[in-house]
Every structure is written in C-alpha cells, then in structure tokens.
C-alpha cells in the first residue's frame, strides 16, 4: 500500500474542529470523508475520531448518532481507528470529567484530572516507546496539547508520555486502535509527519 | 518540557486585518487569511484572531472568516476572540475552526455564563481577555464598548478562581501598538499569583519579551503589529530569545497550493 492513496473517514459527531483534521489528511495526499454515515466510515481504510471539548458531551453525541456500538464493532473487526485529543480519551473505559461517564472501552483505563497542573496547554515534547514503530520516529518532538484530563492505562497500552510535574500518558495503542492526546493536525511539520506515519503505518500493517 | 508560547495576533475590523493602536486608531494591513498563512509558515506557536468589532455589532463570532481560515489548512493552533455572547456561540466558533475561545464583553455582562462554556468545551479551551490599565496604583478593567474602566469585578475573580477559564490574556490596551510600550506593572499588580497569564499590548523588543516571559506565571507573550513588518519575524524573534523555554524556531516552505488560493 506504500504510496497508494488511502481513504480516511473522519467521524462527524458535532464535537470540535473536524475541518482542520480533514485538511491535514488531504494535505498528506489521502482522501477524506467527514461523515457520520456508518457505511461510509466502514468502507474507509481507517477511521479518525477527533474531539475538542468535554468527555460527557462527546459521549452523549456519539450515543445520539448511534456511533458507539459501530465504533466498537469496527475496532474489534480490525479496522484502524485513530483517536485525537478528546477522541483518544473516548477510547477509555470511563472518564471522571464533570461526572463519571462510560467511554468506548476499547483501551483499558480511565480518564482523570491531570496531576500537578490544572491544564496542559501548549507545546510539549513526547517520549515514545522505542518498540513502537509508528510513533518512534517522533520521539523527542514537540507537539501541541490542549487538555485538562489524562488517560491512565496499563503499560502494555501506553506507548508515549509527556511530563509536567510527572509523566503521563499521551499516546496509547491496542493493535490497530491508536490514541493521540496532542493535536497532530495543529502541530505544524512535526505533527504532519507523525500523522502520516500513524495513518500509513496502521493501514499498511 | 512544556514550553512557553509566542502568539501572533491578527486584529480584524470590518473584515480586514488592521494595525491597532491604543484601541482607538486602526490602519489596514490586508486580508487576515494572508497574515495567518504567514504566521503559520513562520512557525508561531499559536495564532490569536481577534475580531474587535463583533462585540459592539452583536452579530456573534465571525464564523465565515473562521471557516475561510480553516479551509486554508493552517497547522498552527487558533484562538478566536470577538462576539462570543453565549455557550452556543463558543461551540460554533470551535466547530468552525478555533481550538480555543477568548471571551471579553461576556465577562462584563455575565461572568457566570462565560463559565458555563466550560461544560461543553472544557476550561482548557477558554481564555479571559482583559484589557487593563493602571489607575491610581490599581488595575482598571476596560469595557471597550462603553470605554469605561472599573476595578476588577469580584464575580470575575470568582469565576477565574473556580478554574472554569484556563488562561488570562492581559492586554495593555493603552500601549497596544506602541513600541516597547507594555507596562509590566499590569503583571505585578495581577491579584492571582498562580493564574496563567498571556501578556499582550506593546510588546515589541526581545529584551522586553524576555523580561515578561521570565515571570513564572506568564505562559505566553502575544505580539501583534510588530510581527508584520518583516519576513520570518517569528524566527528572528525566537532566535533573539534563545535560552528561554520556547519551542525552537521552525519554518515551513511556502505551500505552492496555497499561494494563489
């Protein structure tokens, strides 16, 4: 599939800035379908789940549009799924943001307030598990973050951390399900390269 | 390490990017899209798009401009300020392309409603935009619609203390556009020592920016007019600020696909 043009489905569920994600994907030379139509999403080479905002509202919107069971089913069937920012947190079992809310349950763990800081806003370096071929080329790069909660997940699923007072998870992976706490689409050249590696690496695997 | 940010500010009036001086005089600079593309290409850490006539007009955020910018494929985080009157305005601005929202007049009118924006968007997406000056040794907060300044309202400070808003853009409105004009007393007099602050207004020279960014609670410095005078101004400024915890200067070549779009 190297060099082949991929079709990426971006889940449109009313949460956040879909156009920037779509523009970043087309900028990599791939087709992008921004939709909530499950047939279109299922036909894509990979699904991207973006997200800006709060966890409960985003999960409510996924439920409202009948996308929760669909995303679980597609992930379990092996279709690549990439969660970005809040989209990564939605992959968790649950979140404590505002109130206890169940997530998609695709990667074990829970989302809790950041420790040692109220927010994590701005550019921070990422430390990547050298065993992870998708993300390891981006080890040490600075990427843009904008969040107040962090995804606690057991070591097998944590493939990247950043640091405030302590290290916390910023990249997760379980097979072909990948979550990125930062915004690759808003991290200039470093973000574009990382997004390209993740999308093309997952689809090629 | 979390780095401090250099923010490029685009001030928009009547749909045009303008050079703004003291919240009173405005000189046209050109199309906001072109300036945003330059800042993006030069590797600024964040772009603040402030549409200064939207609050007074009452027409809500300039969603059309946000969407036009988004279609340009900017890869730099975008903060939007101007005309946000309600929770739905804030949500629509994010859906149109902003990562974060700056709120100004709403903080005068109903600070608790401003805090309600945190429910759908999260506090990390909210910035309080506060035009300030020093009057009789104390901070005075300007309502730019009436041009009246008052002391910081207790209700505003309560909302900030609650954590519903993540950062404060502290604007030296009297010295906006004035070379080396920023009054550091605004930072010294700010009453909440742990509140993350963004300094803006009259910041032009590296030595002055260095002094501001060395303050522990200043997380970013915003520069408007002074970034528009020369090519690659962001890189030049960052190189002059070496040693501070700022992201290294970056540069993207001009995307030919954008050049004539």
Coordinates of C-alpha atoms in Angstrom, one line a residue:
Chain A
X1 CA 0.0 0.0 0.0
X2 CA 3.0 2.3 0.1
X3 CA 2.3 5.3 -2.0
X4 CA -1.3 4.3 -2.5
X5 CA -3.9 6.9 -1.8
X6 CA -6.0 6.0 1.2
X7 CA -9.5 6.9 2.2
X8 CA -9.9 8.1 5.7
X9 CA -13.2 8.5 7.4
X10 CA -13.4 11.3 10.0
X11 CA -16.3 10.8 12.4
X12 CA -18.6 13.8 12.4
X13 CA -20.5 13.8 15.7
X14 CA -20.5 17.6 16.4
X15 CA -17.5 17.7 18.7
X16 CA -14.9 20.1 17.6
X17 CA -12.8 21.1 14.7
X18 CA -13.3 18.5 12.0
X19 CA -12.2 20.7 9.2
X20 CA -8.6 21.0 10.5
X21 CA -8.3 17.3 10.8
X22 CA -9.7 16.7 7.3
X23 CA -7.4 19.3 5.8
X24 CA -4.4 17.7 7.4
X25 CA -5.4 14.3 6.0
X26 CA -5.9 15.7 2.5
X27 CA -2.7 17.5 2.9
X28 CA -1.0 14.2 3.2
X29 CA -2.4 13.2 -0.2
X30 CA -5.2 11.0 1.1
X31 CA -9.0 11.2 0.5
X32 CA -11.1 12.3 3.5
X33 CA -14.7 11.6 4.2
X34 CA -16.2 13.7 7.0
X35 CA -19.4 11.8 7.9
X36 CA -21.5 10.1 10.5
X37 CA -22.7 7.6 7.9
X38 CA -21.6 4.2 9.2
X39 CA -21.4 2.6 5.7
X40 CA -19.1 5.3 4.5
X41 CA -17.0 5.0 7.6
X42 CA -16.9 1.3 7.4
X43 CA -15.7 1.4 3.8
X44 CA -12.7 3.7 4.7
X45 CA -9.2 2.4 5.1
X46 CA -9.1 4.0 8.6
X47 CA -11.4 5.9 10.9
X48 CA -10.3 9.1 12.7
X49 CA -12.2 10.1 15.8
X50 CA -11.3 13.7 16.6
X51 CA -12.6 15.7 19.5
X52 CA -12.5 19.0 21.3
X53 CA -14.4 19.7 24.5
X54 CA -15.7 17.7 27.4
X55 CA -16.0 13.9 27.6
X56 CA -19.7 13.6 28.7
X57 CA -20.9 15.9 25.9
X58 CA -18.9 14.0 23.3
X59 CA -20.1 10.5 24.5
X60 CA -23.6 11.8 24.6
X61 CA -23.2 12.9 21.0
X62 CA -21.8 9.6 19.9
X63 CA -24.7 7.8 21.5
X64 CA -27.2 10.2 19.9
X65 CA -25.8 9.5 16.5
X66 CA -25.7 5.7 17.0
X67 CA -22.0 5.5 16.7
X68 CA -20.9 3.9 20.0
X69 CA -21.6 0.3 19.0
X70 CA -20.5 0.9 15.5
X71 CA -17.0 2.2 16.6
X72 CA -16.6 -0.7 19.0
X73 CA -17.5 -3.2 16.3
X74 CA -15.2 -1.7 13.7
X75 CA -12.3 -1.6 16.1
X76 CA -12.8 -5.2 17.1
X77 CA -13.0 -6.2 13.4
X78 CA -9.5 -4.7 12.9
X79 CA -10.3 -1.5 11.0
X80 CA -7.7 1.0 12.0
X81 CA -9.1 3.7 14.4
X82 CA -7.2 6.8 15.5
X83 CA -8.5 8.9 18.3
X84 CA -7.2 12.5 18.6
X85 CA -7.2 14.6 21.8
X86 CA -10.6 14.0 23.3
X87 CA -11.0 11.3 20.7
X88 CA -8.2 9.4 22.4
X89 CA -9.8 9.8 25.8
X90 CA -13.1 8.4 24.4
X91 CA -11.3 5.1 23.8
X92 CA -11.0 4.6 27.6
X93 CA -13.4 2.6 29.8
X94 CA -14.6 5.7 31.6
X95 CA -13.9 9.3 32.5
X96 CA -14.2 11.4 35.7
X97 CA -14.6 14.7 33.8
X98 CA -17.6 16.6 35.3
X99 CA -19.1 13.2 36.3
X100 CA -18.5 9.5 35.9
X101 CA -19.2 8.7 32.2
X102 CA -18.6 5.4 30.4
X103 CA -16.4 5.6 27.3
X104 CA -16.0 3.3 24.3
X105 CA -14.0 0.8 26.3
X106 CA -11.5 0.0 23.5
X107 CA -8.4 0.5 25.5
X108 CA -8.3 -0.4 29.2
X109 CA -8.1 2.6 31.6
X110 CA -9.8 5.7 32.9
X111 CA -9.6 9.4 32.3
X112 CA -8.8 11.5 35.4
X113 CA -7.8 15.1 36.1
X114 CA -4.1 15.9 35.4
X115 CA -1.9 15.6 38.4
X116 CA 0.2 18.6 39.4
X117 CA -1.5 21.0 37.0
X118 CA -5.0 22.1 36.1
X119 CA -4.3 22.2 32.4
X120 CA -1.8 21.1 29.8
X121 CA -1.8 23.8 27.2
X122 CA 0.9 24.4 24.6
X123 CA 3.8 22.6 23.1
X124 CA 5.5 19.8 24.9
X125 CA 7.9 17.1 24.0
X126 CA 6.8 13.5 23.7
X127 CA 8.8 10.4 24.8
X128 CA 7.9 7.3 22.8
X129 CA 8.3 3.6 23.4
X130 CA 11.2 2.7 21.1
X131 CA 9.5 -0.6 20.3
X132 CA 6.6 1.3 18.7
X133 CA 7.4 1.7 15.0
X134 CA 4.5 4.0 14.3
X135 CA 5.4 6.7 16.7
X136 CA 9.1 6.2 17.5
X137 CA 10.3 8.5 14.6
X138 CA 8.6 11.3 16.5
X139 CA 10.4 10.6 19.8
X140 CA 11.5 13.9 21.3
X141 CA 9.4 16.1 19.0
X142 CA 7.4 19.0 20.4
X143 CA 3.6 18.8 19.7
X144 CA 0.6 20.9 20.6
X145 CA -1.6 19.9 23.6
X146 CA -4.8 21.4 25.0
X147 CA -6.4 19.3 27.7
X148 CA -7.1 19.1 31.4
X149 CA -7.6 15.3 31.8
X150 CA -5.2 12.4 31.3
X151 CA -5.7 8.8 30.3
X152 CA -4.4 6.3 32.8
X153 CA -3.8 3.0 31.1
X154 CA -1.6 -0.1 32.0
X155 CA 1.9 -0.3 30.5
X156 CA 1.1 -2.5 27.5
X157 CA -1.1 0.1 26.1
X158 CA 0.9 3.3 26.9
X159 CA 3.3 4.0 24.1
X160 CA 4.1 7.6 24.8
X161 CA 4.3 10.0 27.7
X162 CA 5.0 13.7 28.3
X163 CA 5.9 15.4 31.5
X164 CA 4.6 18.2 33.7
X165 CA 5.5 17.5 37.3
X166 CA 5.2 13.8 36.5
X167 CA 5.0 11.7 33.3
X168 CA 1.5 11.0 32.0
X169 CA 0.2 9.1 29.0
X170 CA -0.1 11.0 25.7
X171 CA -0.2 8.1 23.2
X172 CA -2.0 4.7 23.6
X173 CA -2.2 1.7 21.3
X174 CA -4.0 -1.6 21.3
X175 CA -3.5 -3.4 17.9
X176 CA -4.9 -1.1 15.3
X177 CA -6.5 1.3 17.7
X178 CA -4.3 4.3 18.4
X179 CA -4.9 7.3 20.6
X180 CA -3.0 10.6 20.5
X181 CA -3.6 13.2 23.2
X182 CA -1.9 16.0 21.3
X183 CA -3.2 17.6 18.1
X184 CA -1.0 16.4 15.2
X185 CA -3.1 18.5 12.8
X186 CA -2.1 21.6 14.7
X187 CA 1.5 20.7 15.3
X188 CA 3.0 22.0 12.1
X189 CA 5.6 19.9 10.4
X190 CA 6.2 17.6 13.3
X191 CA 2.5 16.8 13.6
X192 CA 2.1 16.2 9.9
X193 CA 4.9 13.7 9.8
X194 CA 3.6 11.9 12.8
X195 CA 0.1 11.7 11.4
X196 CA 1.4 10.4 8.1
X197 CA 3.4 7.7 9.9
X198 CA 0.4 6.6 12.0
X199 CA -2.2 6.6 9.2
X200 CA 0.0 4.9 6.6
X201 CA 1.6 2.5 9.2
X202 CA -1.7 1.3 10.5
X203 CA -3.2 0.8 7.1
X204 CA -0.1 -1.0 5.8
X205 CA 0.1 -3.3 8.8
Chain B
X1 CA 9.1 20.1 28.9
X2 CA 6.0 22.3 28.4
X3 CA 7.3 25.4 26.6
X4 CA 6.2 29.0 26.8
X5 CA 4.5 30.3 23.7
X6 CA 4.9 33.2 21.3
X7 CA 1.5 34.1 20.0
X8 CA 0.9 36.0 16.8
X9 CA -2.1 38.3 17.0
X10 CA -4.3 39.2 14.0
X11 CA -6.7 42.1 14.8
X12 CA -9.7 42.3 12.4
X13 CA -12.1 45.2 11.9
X14 CA -14.7 45.3 9.2
X15 CA -13.3 42.1 7.8
X16 CA -9.8 43.5 7.3
X17 CA -6.7 42.8 9.3
X18 CA -5.6 46.1 10.9
X19 CA -2.8 47.6 12.9
X20 CA -4.4 48.6 16.1
X21 CA -3.0 51.4 18.3
X22 CA -4.4 52.0 21.8
X23 CA -7.8 50.5 21.0
X24 CA -8.5 53.7 19.0
X25 CA -6.7 54.0 15.7
X26 CA -6.7 51.3 13.1
X27 CA -4.7 51.1 9.9
X28 CA -5.5 48.4 7.3
X29 CA -2.9 45.7 6.8
X30 CA -4.6 43.4 4.4
X31 CA -6.5 40.1 4.3
X32 CA -6.5 38.2 7.6
X33 CA -6.0 34.9 5.7
X34 CA -2.7 36.1 4.2
X35 CA -1.4 37.2 7.6
X36 CA -2.5 33.9 9.2
X37 CA -0.7 32.0 6.5
X38 CA 2.5 33.9 7.1
X39 CA 2.4 33.3 10.8
X40 CA 1.7 29.6 10.2
X41 CA 4.6 29.3 7.8
X42 CA 6.9 31.2 10.1
X43 CA 6.2 28.7 13.0
X44 CA 4.5 30.9 15.5
X45 CA 3.2 28.8 18.5
X46 CA -0.4 30.0 18.4
X47 CA -2.4 32.5 16.4
X48 CA -5.0 34.8 18.1
X49 CA -7.6 36.1 15.7
X50 CA -9.5 38.9 17.4
X51 CA -12.4 40.5 15.6
X52 CA -12.7 43.7 17.6
X53 CA -16.0 45.0 16.1
X54 CA -18.1 41.8 16.8
X55 CA -19.0 42.6 20.4
X56 CA -20.3 46.0 19.6
X57 CA -22.1 44.8 16.5
X58 CA -23.8 42.0 18.4
X59 CA -23.7 39.7 15.4
X60 CA -21.8 36.8 17.2
X61 CA -18.5 35.4 16.1
X62 CA -17.2 35.8 12.6
X63 CA -17.8 32.2 11.6
X64 CA -17.3 32.8 7.9
X65 CA -13.8 34.1 8.5
X66 CA -13.0 31.2 10.8
X67 CA -14.2 28.8 8.1
X68 CA -12.2 30.5 5.4
X69 CA -9.1 30.3 7.6
X70 CA -9.7 26.7 8.3
X71 CA -10.0 25.8 4.7
X72 CA -6.5 27.2 4.2
X73 CA -5.2 24.3 6.2
X74 CA -3.4 26.2 8.9
X75 CA -1.3 23.8 11.0
X76 CA -1.0 26.3 13.9
X77 CA -3.4 26.3 16.9
X78 CA -6.0 29.1 16.5
X79 CA -7.6 31.1 19.3
X80 CA -10.7 33.1 18.3
X81 CA -12.0 36.2 20.2
X82 CA -14.8 38.5 19.3
X83 CA -18.6 38.5 19.6
X84 CA -19.0 35.4 21.8
X85 CA -22.3 36.1 23.5
X86 CA -23.4 32.6 24.6
X87 CA -22.5 29.0 25.0
X88 CA -23.7 28.2 21.5
X89 CA -21.6 31.0 20.1
X90 CA -18.5 29.5 21.7
X91 CA -19.3 26.0 20.5
X92 CA -20.0 27.2 16.9
X93 CA -16.6 29.0 16.9
X94 CA -14.8 25.8 17.8
X95 CA -16.7 23.8 15.3
X96 CA -15.8 26.5 12.7
X97 CA -12.1 26.0 13.3
X98 CA -10.9 27.5 16.6
X99 CA -9.1 25.4 19.1
X100 CA -9.8 27.9 21.9
X101 CA -12.1 30.9 22.6
X102 CA -11.3 34.3 24.0
X103 CA -14.1 36.0 25.9
X104 CA -14.2 39.7 26.7
X105 CA -17.5 41.5 26.8
X106 CA -19.3 38.5 28.1
X107 CA -17.1 38.7 31.2
X108 CA -18.6 42.2 31.9
X109 CA -22.1 41.2 31.1
X110 CA -22.4 37.7 32.7
X111 CA -19.2 36.1 34.0
X112 CA -21.1 33.0 35.2
X113 CA -22.5 32.4 31.7
X114 CA -18.9 32.6 30.5
X115 CA -18.0 29.9 32.9
X116 CA -20.8 27.7 31.5
X117 CA -18.8 27.5 28.3
X118 CA -16.5 25.1 30.2
X119 CA -19.2 22.4 30.2
X120 CA -19.2 21.7 26.5
X121 CA -15.7 23.0 25.7
X122 CA -13.6 22.4 28.7
X123 CA -11.8 25.1 30.7
X124 CA -8.6 24.5 28.7
X125 CA -10.4 26.0 25.7
X126 CA -11.3 29.3 27.4
X127 CA -9.3 32.4 27.7
X128 CA -10.4 35.5 29.5
X129 CA -9.5 38.6 27.5
X130 CA -9.0 41.5 29.9
X131 CA -8.0 45.0 28.7
X132 CA -6.3 46.5 31.7
X133 CA -4.5 49.7 32.7
X134 CA -3.0 51.0 36.0
X135 CA -5.1 53.8 37.6
X136 CA -4.1 55.2 41.0
X137 CA -1.8 52.2 41.6
X138 CA -4.5 49.6 41.0
X139 CA -5.7 47.6 38.0
X140 CA -8.6 49.1 36.0
X141 CA -10.6 46.9 33.7
X142 CA -11.9 48.4 30.4
X143 CA -15.2 47.7 28.8
X144 CA -14.3 48.5 25.3
X145 CA -17.9 49.1 24.3
X146 CA -18.5 51.9 26.7
X147 CA -14.8 52.8 27.1
X148 CA -15.3 52.9 30.8
X149 CA -12.8 51.3 33.2
X150 CA -13.7 49.8 36.6
X151 CA -11.9 47.8 39.2
X152 CA -11.7 44.0 38.6
X153 CA -15.2 42.7 39.5
X154 CA -15.4 40.2 42.4
X155 CA -17.6 38.0 40.2
X156 CA -14.9 37.8 37.5
X157 CA -12.2 36.9 40.1
X158 CA -14.6 34.2 41.5
X159 CA -15.0 32.7 38.0
X160 CA -11.3 32.7 37.5
X161 CA -10.6 31.1 40.9
X162 CA -13.1 28.4 40.1
X163 CA -10.9 27.1 37.3
X164 CA -13.6 27.5 34.6
X165 CA -11.2 29.5 32.5
X166 CA -7.7 28.4 31.9
X167 CA -5.7 31.5 31.0
X168 CA -6.0 35.3 31.1
X169 CA -4.9 37.4 28.2
X170 CA -3.8 40.5 30.0
X171 CA -4.0 43.4 27.5
X172 CA -2.2 46.6 28.0
X173 CA -4.7 48.4 25.8
X174 CA -3.3 51.9 26.4
X175 CA 0.1 50.9 24.9
X176 CA -1.2 48.5 22.2
X177 CA 0.8 49.2 19.1
X178 CA 3.3 51.4 21.0
X179 CA 6.9 50.3 20.5
X180 CA 8.2 48.8 23.8
X181 CA 5.1 50.2 25.4
X182 CA 4.0 47.2 27.6
X183 CA 3.5 48.2 31.2
X184 CA 4.9 45.4 33.4
X185 CA 3.1 46.8 36.4
X186 CA 0.0 45.1 35.0
X187 CA 1.7 41.7 35.7
X188 CA 3.0 42.8 39.0
X189 CA -0.4 44.0 40.2
X190 CA -2.4 41.0 39.0
X191 CA -4.0 39.6 42.1
X192 CA -3.9 35.8 41.4
X193 CA -0.3 34.7 41.5
X194 CA -0.9 31.2 40.2
X195 CA -3.2 32.2 37.3
X196 CA -1.5 31.5 33.9
X197 CA -1.2 34.8 32.1
X198 CA -0.6 35.8 28.5
X199 CA 0.9 39.3 28.1
X200 CA -0.2 41.5 25.2
X201 CA 0.0 45.1 24.1
X202 CA 3.1 47.0 23.2
X203 CA 5.5 44.0 23.3
X204 CA 8.0 44.5 20.5
X205 CA 11.6 44.1 21.6
X206 CA 13.4 40.9 22.6
X207 CA 14.7 42.3 25.8
X208 CA 11.2 43.3 26.9
X209 CA 9.7 40.0 25.8
X210 CA 12.4 38.2 27.7
X211 CA 11.6 40.1 30.9
X212 CA 7.9 39.2 30.6
X213 CA 8.4 35.6 29.7
X214 CA 10.8 35.1 32.6
X215 CA 8.0 35.7 35.0
X216 CA 6.8 32.3 36.4
X217 CA 3.1 32.8 35.8
X218 CA 3.4 34.2 32.3
X219 CA 2.9 31.3 30.0
X220 CA 2.9 33.2 26.7
X221 CA 3.5 36.5 25.1
X222 CA 1.3 37.8 22.3
X223 CA 2.7 40.1 19.6
X224 CA 0.6 41.8 17.0
X225 CA 1.7 44.6 14.8
X226 CA 5.4 44.1 15.3
X227 CA 5.4 40.6 13.7
X228 CA 4.0 42.0 10.4
X229 CA 6.9 44.2 9.4
X230 CA 9.4 41.7 8.0
X231 CA 9.6 38.2 6.6
X232 CA 10.2 35.4 9.1
X233 CA 9.7 37.8 12.0
X234 CA 8.8 34.9 14.3
X235 CA 12.0 33.0 13.7
X236 CA 14.1 36.1 14.1
X237 CA 12.3 36.9 17.4
X238 CA 12.7 33.4 18.7
X239 CA 16.4 33.3 17.8
X240 CA 16.8 36.5 19.9
X241 CA 15.1 34.9 22.8
X242 CA 17.4 31.9 22.9
X243 CA 17.7 30.4 26.4
X244 CA 14.1 30.8 27.3
X245 CA 11.9 27.7 27.4
X246 CA 10.4 28.4 23.9
X247 CA 10.0 25.9 21.1
X248 CA 12.8 26.2 18.6
X249 CA 12.2 28.4 15.6
X250 CA 10.7 26.5 12.8
X251 CA 9.9 27.3 9.2
X252 CA 7.7 25.7 6.6
X253 CA 8.3 26.4 2.9
X254 CA 5.5 28.2 1.1
X255 CA 3.0 25.7 0.0
X256 CA 2.5 26.3 -3.7
X257 CA -1.1 25.1 -3.5
X258 CA -1.9 27.9 -1.1
X259 CA 0.0 30.7 -2.9
X260 CA -2.8 31.7 -5.3
X261 CA -5.8 30.3 -3.5

